[in-house]
Short mmCIF file of C-alpha atoms and ligand atoms in Angstrom, two decimals:
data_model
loop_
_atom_site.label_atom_id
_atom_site.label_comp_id
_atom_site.label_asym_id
_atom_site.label_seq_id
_atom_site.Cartn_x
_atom_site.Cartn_y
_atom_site.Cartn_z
CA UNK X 29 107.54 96.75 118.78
CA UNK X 30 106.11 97.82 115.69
CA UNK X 31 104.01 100.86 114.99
CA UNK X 32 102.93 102.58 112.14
CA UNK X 33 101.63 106.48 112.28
CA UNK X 34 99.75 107.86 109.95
CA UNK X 35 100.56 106.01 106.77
CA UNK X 36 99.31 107.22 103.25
CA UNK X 37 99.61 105.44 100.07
CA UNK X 38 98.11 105.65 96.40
CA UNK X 39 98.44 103.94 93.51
CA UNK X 40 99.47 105.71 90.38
CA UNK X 41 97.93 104.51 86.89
CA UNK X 42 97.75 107.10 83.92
CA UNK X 43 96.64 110.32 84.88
CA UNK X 44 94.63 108.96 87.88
CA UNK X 45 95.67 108.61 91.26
CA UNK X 46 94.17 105.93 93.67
CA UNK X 47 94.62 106.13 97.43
CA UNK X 48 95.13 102.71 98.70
CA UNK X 49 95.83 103.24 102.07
CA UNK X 50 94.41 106.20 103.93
CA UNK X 51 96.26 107.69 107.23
CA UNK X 52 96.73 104.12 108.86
CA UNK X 53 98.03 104.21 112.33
CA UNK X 54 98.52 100.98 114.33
CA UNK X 55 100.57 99.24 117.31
CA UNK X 56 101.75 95.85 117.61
CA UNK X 57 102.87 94.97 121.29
CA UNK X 58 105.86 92.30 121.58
CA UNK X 59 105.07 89.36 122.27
CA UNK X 60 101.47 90.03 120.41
CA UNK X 61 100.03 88.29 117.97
CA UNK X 62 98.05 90.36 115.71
CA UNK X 63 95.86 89.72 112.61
CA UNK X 64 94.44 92.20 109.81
CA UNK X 65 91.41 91.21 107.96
CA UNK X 66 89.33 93.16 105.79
CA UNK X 67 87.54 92.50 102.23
CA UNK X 68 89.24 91.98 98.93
CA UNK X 69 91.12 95.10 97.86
CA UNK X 70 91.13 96.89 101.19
CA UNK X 71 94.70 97.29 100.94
CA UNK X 72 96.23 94.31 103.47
CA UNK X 73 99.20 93.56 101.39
CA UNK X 74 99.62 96.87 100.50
CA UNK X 75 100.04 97.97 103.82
CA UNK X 76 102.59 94.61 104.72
CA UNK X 77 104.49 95.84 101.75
CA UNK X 78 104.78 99.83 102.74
CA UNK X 79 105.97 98.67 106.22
CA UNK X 80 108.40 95.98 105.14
CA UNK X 81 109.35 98.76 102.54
CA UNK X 82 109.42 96.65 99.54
CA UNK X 83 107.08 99.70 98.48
CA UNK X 84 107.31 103.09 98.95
CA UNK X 85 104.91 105.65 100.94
CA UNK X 86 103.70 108.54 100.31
CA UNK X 87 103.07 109.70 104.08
CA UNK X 88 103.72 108.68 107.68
CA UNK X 89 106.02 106.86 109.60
CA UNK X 90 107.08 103.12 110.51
CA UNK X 91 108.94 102.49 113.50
CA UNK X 92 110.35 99.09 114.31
CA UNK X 93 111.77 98.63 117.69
CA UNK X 94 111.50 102.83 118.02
CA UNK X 95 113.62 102.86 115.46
CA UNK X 96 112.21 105.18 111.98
CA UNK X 97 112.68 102.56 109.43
CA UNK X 98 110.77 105.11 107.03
CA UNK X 99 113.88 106.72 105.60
CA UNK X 100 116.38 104.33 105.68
CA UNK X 101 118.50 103.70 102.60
CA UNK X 102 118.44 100.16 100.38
CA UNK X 103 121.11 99.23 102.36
CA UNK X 104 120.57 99.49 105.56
CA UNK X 105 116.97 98.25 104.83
CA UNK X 106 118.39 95.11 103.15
CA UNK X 107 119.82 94.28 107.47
CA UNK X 108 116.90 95.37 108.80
CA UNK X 109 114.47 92.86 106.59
CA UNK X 110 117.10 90.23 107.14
CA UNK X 111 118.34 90.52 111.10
CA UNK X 112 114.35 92.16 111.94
CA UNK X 113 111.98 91.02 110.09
CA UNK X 114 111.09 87.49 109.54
CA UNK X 115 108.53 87.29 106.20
CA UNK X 116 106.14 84.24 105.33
CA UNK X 117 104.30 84.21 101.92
CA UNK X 118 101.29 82.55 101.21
CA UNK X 119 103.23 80.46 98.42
CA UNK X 120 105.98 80.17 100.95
CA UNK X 121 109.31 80.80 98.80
CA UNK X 122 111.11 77.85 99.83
CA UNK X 123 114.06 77.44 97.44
CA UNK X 124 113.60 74.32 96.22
CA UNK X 125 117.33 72.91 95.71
CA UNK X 126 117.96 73.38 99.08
CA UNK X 127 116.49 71.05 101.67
CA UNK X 128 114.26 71.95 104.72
CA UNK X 129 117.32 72.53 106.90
CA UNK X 130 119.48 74.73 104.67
CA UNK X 131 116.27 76.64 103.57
CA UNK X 132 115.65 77.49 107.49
CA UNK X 133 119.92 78.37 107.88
CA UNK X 134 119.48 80.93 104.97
CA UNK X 135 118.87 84.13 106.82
CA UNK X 136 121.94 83.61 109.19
CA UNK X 137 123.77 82.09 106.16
CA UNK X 138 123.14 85.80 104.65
CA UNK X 139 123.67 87.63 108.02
CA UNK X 140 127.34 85.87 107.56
CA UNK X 141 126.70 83.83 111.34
CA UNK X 142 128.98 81.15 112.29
CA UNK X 143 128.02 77.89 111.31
CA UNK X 144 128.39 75.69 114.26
CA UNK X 145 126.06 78.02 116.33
CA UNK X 146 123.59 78.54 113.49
CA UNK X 147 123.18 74.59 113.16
CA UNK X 148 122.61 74.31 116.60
CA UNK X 149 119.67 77.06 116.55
CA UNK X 150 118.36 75.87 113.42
CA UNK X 151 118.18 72.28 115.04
CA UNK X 152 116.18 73.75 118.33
CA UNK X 153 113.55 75.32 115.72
CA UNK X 154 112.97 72.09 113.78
CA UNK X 155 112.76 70.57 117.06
CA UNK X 156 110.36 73.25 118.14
CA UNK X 157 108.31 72.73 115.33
CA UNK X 158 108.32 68.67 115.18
CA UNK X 159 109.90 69.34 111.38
CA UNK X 160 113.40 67.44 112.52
CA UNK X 161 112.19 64.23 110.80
CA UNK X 162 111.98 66.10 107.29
CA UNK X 163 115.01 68.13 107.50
CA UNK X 164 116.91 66.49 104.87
CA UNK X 165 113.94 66.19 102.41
CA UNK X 166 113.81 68.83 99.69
CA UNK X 167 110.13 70.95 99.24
CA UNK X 168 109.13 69.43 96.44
CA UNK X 169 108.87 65.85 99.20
CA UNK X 170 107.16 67.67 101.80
CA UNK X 171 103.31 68.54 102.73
CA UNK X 172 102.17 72.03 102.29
CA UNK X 173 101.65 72.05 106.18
CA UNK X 174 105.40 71.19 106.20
CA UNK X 175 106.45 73.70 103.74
CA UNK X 176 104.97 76.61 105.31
CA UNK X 177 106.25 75.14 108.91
CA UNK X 178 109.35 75.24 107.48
CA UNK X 179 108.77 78.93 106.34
CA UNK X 180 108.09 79.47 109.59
CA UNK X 181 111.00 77.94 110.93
CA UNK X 182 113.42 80.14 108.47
CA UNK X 183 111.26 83.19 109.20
CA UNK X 184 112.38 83.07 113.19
CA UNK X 185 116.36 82.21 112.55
CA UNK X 186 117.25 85.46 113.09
CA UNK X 187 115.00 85.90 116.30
CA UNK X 188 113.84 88.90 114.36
CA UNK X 189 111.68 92.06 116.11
CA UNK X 190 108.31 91.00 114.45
CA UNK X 191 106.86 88.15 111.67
CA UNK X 192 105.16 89.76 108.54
CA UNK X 193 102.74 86.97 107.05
CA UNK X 194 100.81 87.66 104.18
CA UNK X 195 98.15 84.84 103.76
CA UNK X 196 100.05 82.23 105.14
CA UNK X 197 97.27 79.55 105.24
CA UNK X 198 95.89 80.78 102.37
CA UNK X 199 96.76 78.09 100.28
CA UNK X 200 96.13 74.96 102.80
CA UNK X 201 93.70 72.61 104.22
CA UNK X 202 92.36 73.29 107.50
CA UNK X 203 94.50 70.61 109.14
CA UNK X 204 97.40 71.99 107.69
CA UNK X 205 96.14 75.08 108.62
CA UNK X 206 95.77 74.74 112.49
CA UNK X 207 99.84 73.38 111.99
CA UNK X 208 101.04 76.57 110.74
CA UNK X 209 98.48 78.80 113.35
CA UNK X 210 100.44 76.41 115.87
CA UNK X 211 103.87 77.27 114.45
CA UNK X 212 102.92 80.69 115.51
CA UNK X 213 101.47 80.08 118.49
CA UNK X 214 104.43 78.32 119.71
CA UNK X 215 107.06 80.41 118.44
CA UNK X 216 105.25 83.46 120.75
CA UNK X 217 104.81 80.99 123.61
CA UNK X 218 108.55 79.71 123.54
CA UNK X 219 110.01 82.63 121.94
CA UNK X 220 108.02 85.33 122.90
CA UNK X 221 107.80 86.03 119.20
CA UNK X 222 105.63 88.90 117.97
CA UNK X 223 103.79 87.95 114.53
CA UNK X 224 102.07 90.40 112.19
CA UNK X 225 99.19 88.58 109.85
CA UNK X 226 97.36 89.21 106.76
CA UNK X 227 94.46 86.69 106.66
CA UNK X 228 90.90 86.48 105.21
CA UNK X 229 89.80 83.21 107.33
CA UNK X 230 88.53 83.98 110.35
CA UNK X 231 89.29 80.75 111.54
CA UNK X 232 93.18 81.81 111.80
CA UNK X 233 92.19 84.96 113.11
CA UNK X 234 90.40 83.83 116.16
CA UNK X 235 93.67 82.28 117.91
CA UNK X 236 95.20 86.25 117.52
CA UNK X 237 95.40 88.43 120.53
CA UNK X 238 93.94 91.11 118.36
CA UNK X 239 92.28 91.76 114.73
CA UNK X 240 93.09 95.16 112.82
CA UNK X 241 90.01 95.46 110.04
CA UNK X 242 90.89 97.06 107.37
CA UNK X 243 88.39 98.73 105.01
CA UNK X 244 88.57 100.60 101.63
CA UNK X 245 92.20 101.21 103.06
CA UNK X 246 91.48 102.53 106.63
CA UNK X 247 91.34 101.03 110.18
CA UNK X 248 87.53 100.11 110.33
CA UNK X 249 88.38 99.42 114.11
CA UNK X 250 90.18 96.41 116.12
CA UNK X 251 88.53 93.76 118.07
CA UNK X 252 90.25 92.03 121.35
CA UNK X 253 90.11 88.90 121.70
CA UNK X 254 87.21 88.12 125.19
CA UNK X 255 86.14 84.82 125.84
CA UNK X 256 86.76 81.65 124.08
CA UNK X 257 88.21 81.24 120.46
CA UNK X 258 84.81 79.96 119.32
CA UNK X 259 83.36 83.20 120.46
CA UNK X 260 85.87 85.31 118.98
CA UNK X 261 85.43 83.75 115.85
CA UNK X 262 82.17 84.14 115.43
CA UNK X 263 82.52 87.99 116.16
CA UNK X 264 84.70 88.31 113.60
CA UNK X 265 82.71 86.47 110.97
CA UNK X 266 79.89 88.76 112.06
CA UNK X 267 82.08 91.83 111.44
CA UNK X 268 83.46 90.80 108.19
CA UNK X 269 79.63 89.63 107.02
CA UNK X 270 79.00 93.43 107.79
CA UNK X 271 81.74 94.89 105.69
CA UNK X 272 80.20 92.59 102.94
CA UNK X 273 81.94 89.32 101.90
CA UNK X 274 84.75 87.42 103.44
CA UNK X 275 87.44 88.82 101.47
CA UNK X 276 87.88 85.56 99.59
CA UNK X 277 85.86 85.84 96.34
CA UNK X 278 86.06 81.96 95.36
CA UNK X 279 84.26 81.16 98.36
N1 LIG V 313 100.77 97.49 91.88
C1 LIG V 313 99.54 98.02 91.92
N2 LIG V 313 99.20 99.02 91.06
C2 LIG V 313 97.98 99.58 91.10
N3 LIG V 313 97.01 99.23 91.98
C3 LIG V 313 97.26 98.24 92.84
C4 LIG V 313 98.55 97.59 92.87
N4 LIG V 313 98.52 96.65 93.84
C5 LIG V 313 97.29 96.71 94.39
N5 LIG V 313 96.54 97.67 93.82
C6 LIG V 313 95.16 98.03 94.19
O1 LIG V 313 95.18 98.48 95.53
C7 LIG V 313 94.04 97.99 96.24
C8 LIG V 313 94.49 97.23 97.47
O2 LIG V 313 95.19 96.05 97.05
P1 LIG V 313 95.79 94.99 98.07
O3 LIG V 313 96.50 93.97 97.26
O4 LIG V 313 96.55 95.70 99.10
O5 LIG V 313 94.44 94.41 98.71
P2 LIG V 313 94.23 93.19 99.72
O6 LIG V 313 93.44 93.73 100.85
O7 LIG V 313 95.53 92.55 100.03
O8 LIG V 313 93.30 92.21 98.88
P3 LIG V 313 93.22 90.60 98.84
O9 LIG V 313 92.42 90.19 100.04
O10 LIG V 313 92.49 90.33 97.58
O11 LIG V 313 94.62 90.06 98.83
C9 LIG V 313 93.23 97.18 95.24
O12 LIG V 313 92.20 97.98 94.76
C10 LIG V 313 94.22 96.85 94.15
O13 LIG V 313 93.58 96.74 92.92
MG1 LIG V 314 96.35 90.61 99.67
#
């Protein structure tokens, strides 16, 4: 579904040149769910950006669907983020004059779909996602759990080709936590969605298929998940205890 060969990019500041990420390749199956960890600075967000686009690349390619999305123009990539990629933030970039339910219409509202039909599908999801008793509140009267539900939510209107989420429990509780790792879990269950996440809590991790780890901008290697979550967890905590620190510096 998604798959990235060979992908090289540097930051630029003065005279000096810093190489960021370092001839990545990687594969997301559909229907996978699929976490990247690595320490502070190893490039995570980078590399969401590069594939989503919103940067440029220096080198390699990023297919979506086997579709090159590497050279597409502004406007064709401006359909593919909003009909094939569904994004959730860490801060989740609700718009906050618009309630839970218009927020999660938006990207059909934008792809110009007929309302009846996108009420009806944007019902299901908030059904889905036990959010149907807050969709007329606004996000400044909803949980943080909620909000990034919601995010969710709006991130699979469009039934789009794969999820990019950068950090998306980052800012929660662990209750609130485990709701949004459910969001996910259900939207691939019932939806057979494939989801693409940056994380630093192994926690989240451990309910992936499959953790990418990411270090000083190259694949360090990829674990599978065997066994039971517990035990996946704690092989990832081992692994990121190796690479030195969790990637979370105020912890
Ligand atoms: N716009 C930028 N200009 C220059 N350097 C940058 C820029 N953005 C990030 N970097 C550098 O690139 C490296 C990778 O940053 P990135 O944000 O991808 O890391 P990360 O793995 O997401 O880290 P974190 O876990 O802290 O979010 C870091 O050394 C960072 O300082
Ligand atoms: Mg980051």
């Amino acid at each position: 579904m998604l798959k990235v060969n060979n992908l090289s990019k540097s930051y630029q500041s003065g005279n000096q040149v810093y190489p960021v990420l370092k001839n990545i390749s990687l594969e997301v199956e559909k229907g996978e769910f699929v976490a990247v960890m690595g320490p502070s600075g190893s490039g995570k967000t980078t590399l969401l950006n590069c594939i989503s686009r919103f940067i440029p690349h220096e080198e390699g390619e990023i297919f979506l669907a086997d579709r090159d999305i590497s050279a597409l123009n502004e406007e064709e990539l401006a359909k593919v983020r909003n009909q094939q990629m569904g994004f959730v933030f860490q801060d989740f970039m609700l718009l906050d004059g618009l309630t839970v339910f218009e927020n999660i219409c938006l990207p059909q509202i934008i792809a110009r779909c007929p309302v009846v039909q996108m009420e009806e599908k944007a019902k299901t999801i908030c059904r889905l996602f036990g959010i149907e008793k807050i969709m007329e509140k606004y996000p400044a009267e909803i949980s943080g759990g909620e909000k990034q539900r919601t995010a969710v939510a709006r991130a699979l209107m469009n039934q789009p080709y794969v999820i990019l989420a950068d950090e998306p429990t980052g800012n929660l509780d662990s209750k609130s936590c485990k709701a949004v790792i459910d969001a996910f879990l259900q939207a691939k269950k019932e939806l057979g969605a494939t989801v693409f996440m940056v994380t630093h809590d192994s926690f989240a991790a451990s309910f992936c298929d499959r953790v990418i780890v990411l270090k000083d901008g190259q694949v360090y290697g990829e674990l599978m998940k065997k066994g039971s979550r517990r035990e996946f967890m704690d092989m990832l905590l081992d692994t990121i205890r190796i690479l030195g620190g969790d990637g979370n510096d105020n912890e």
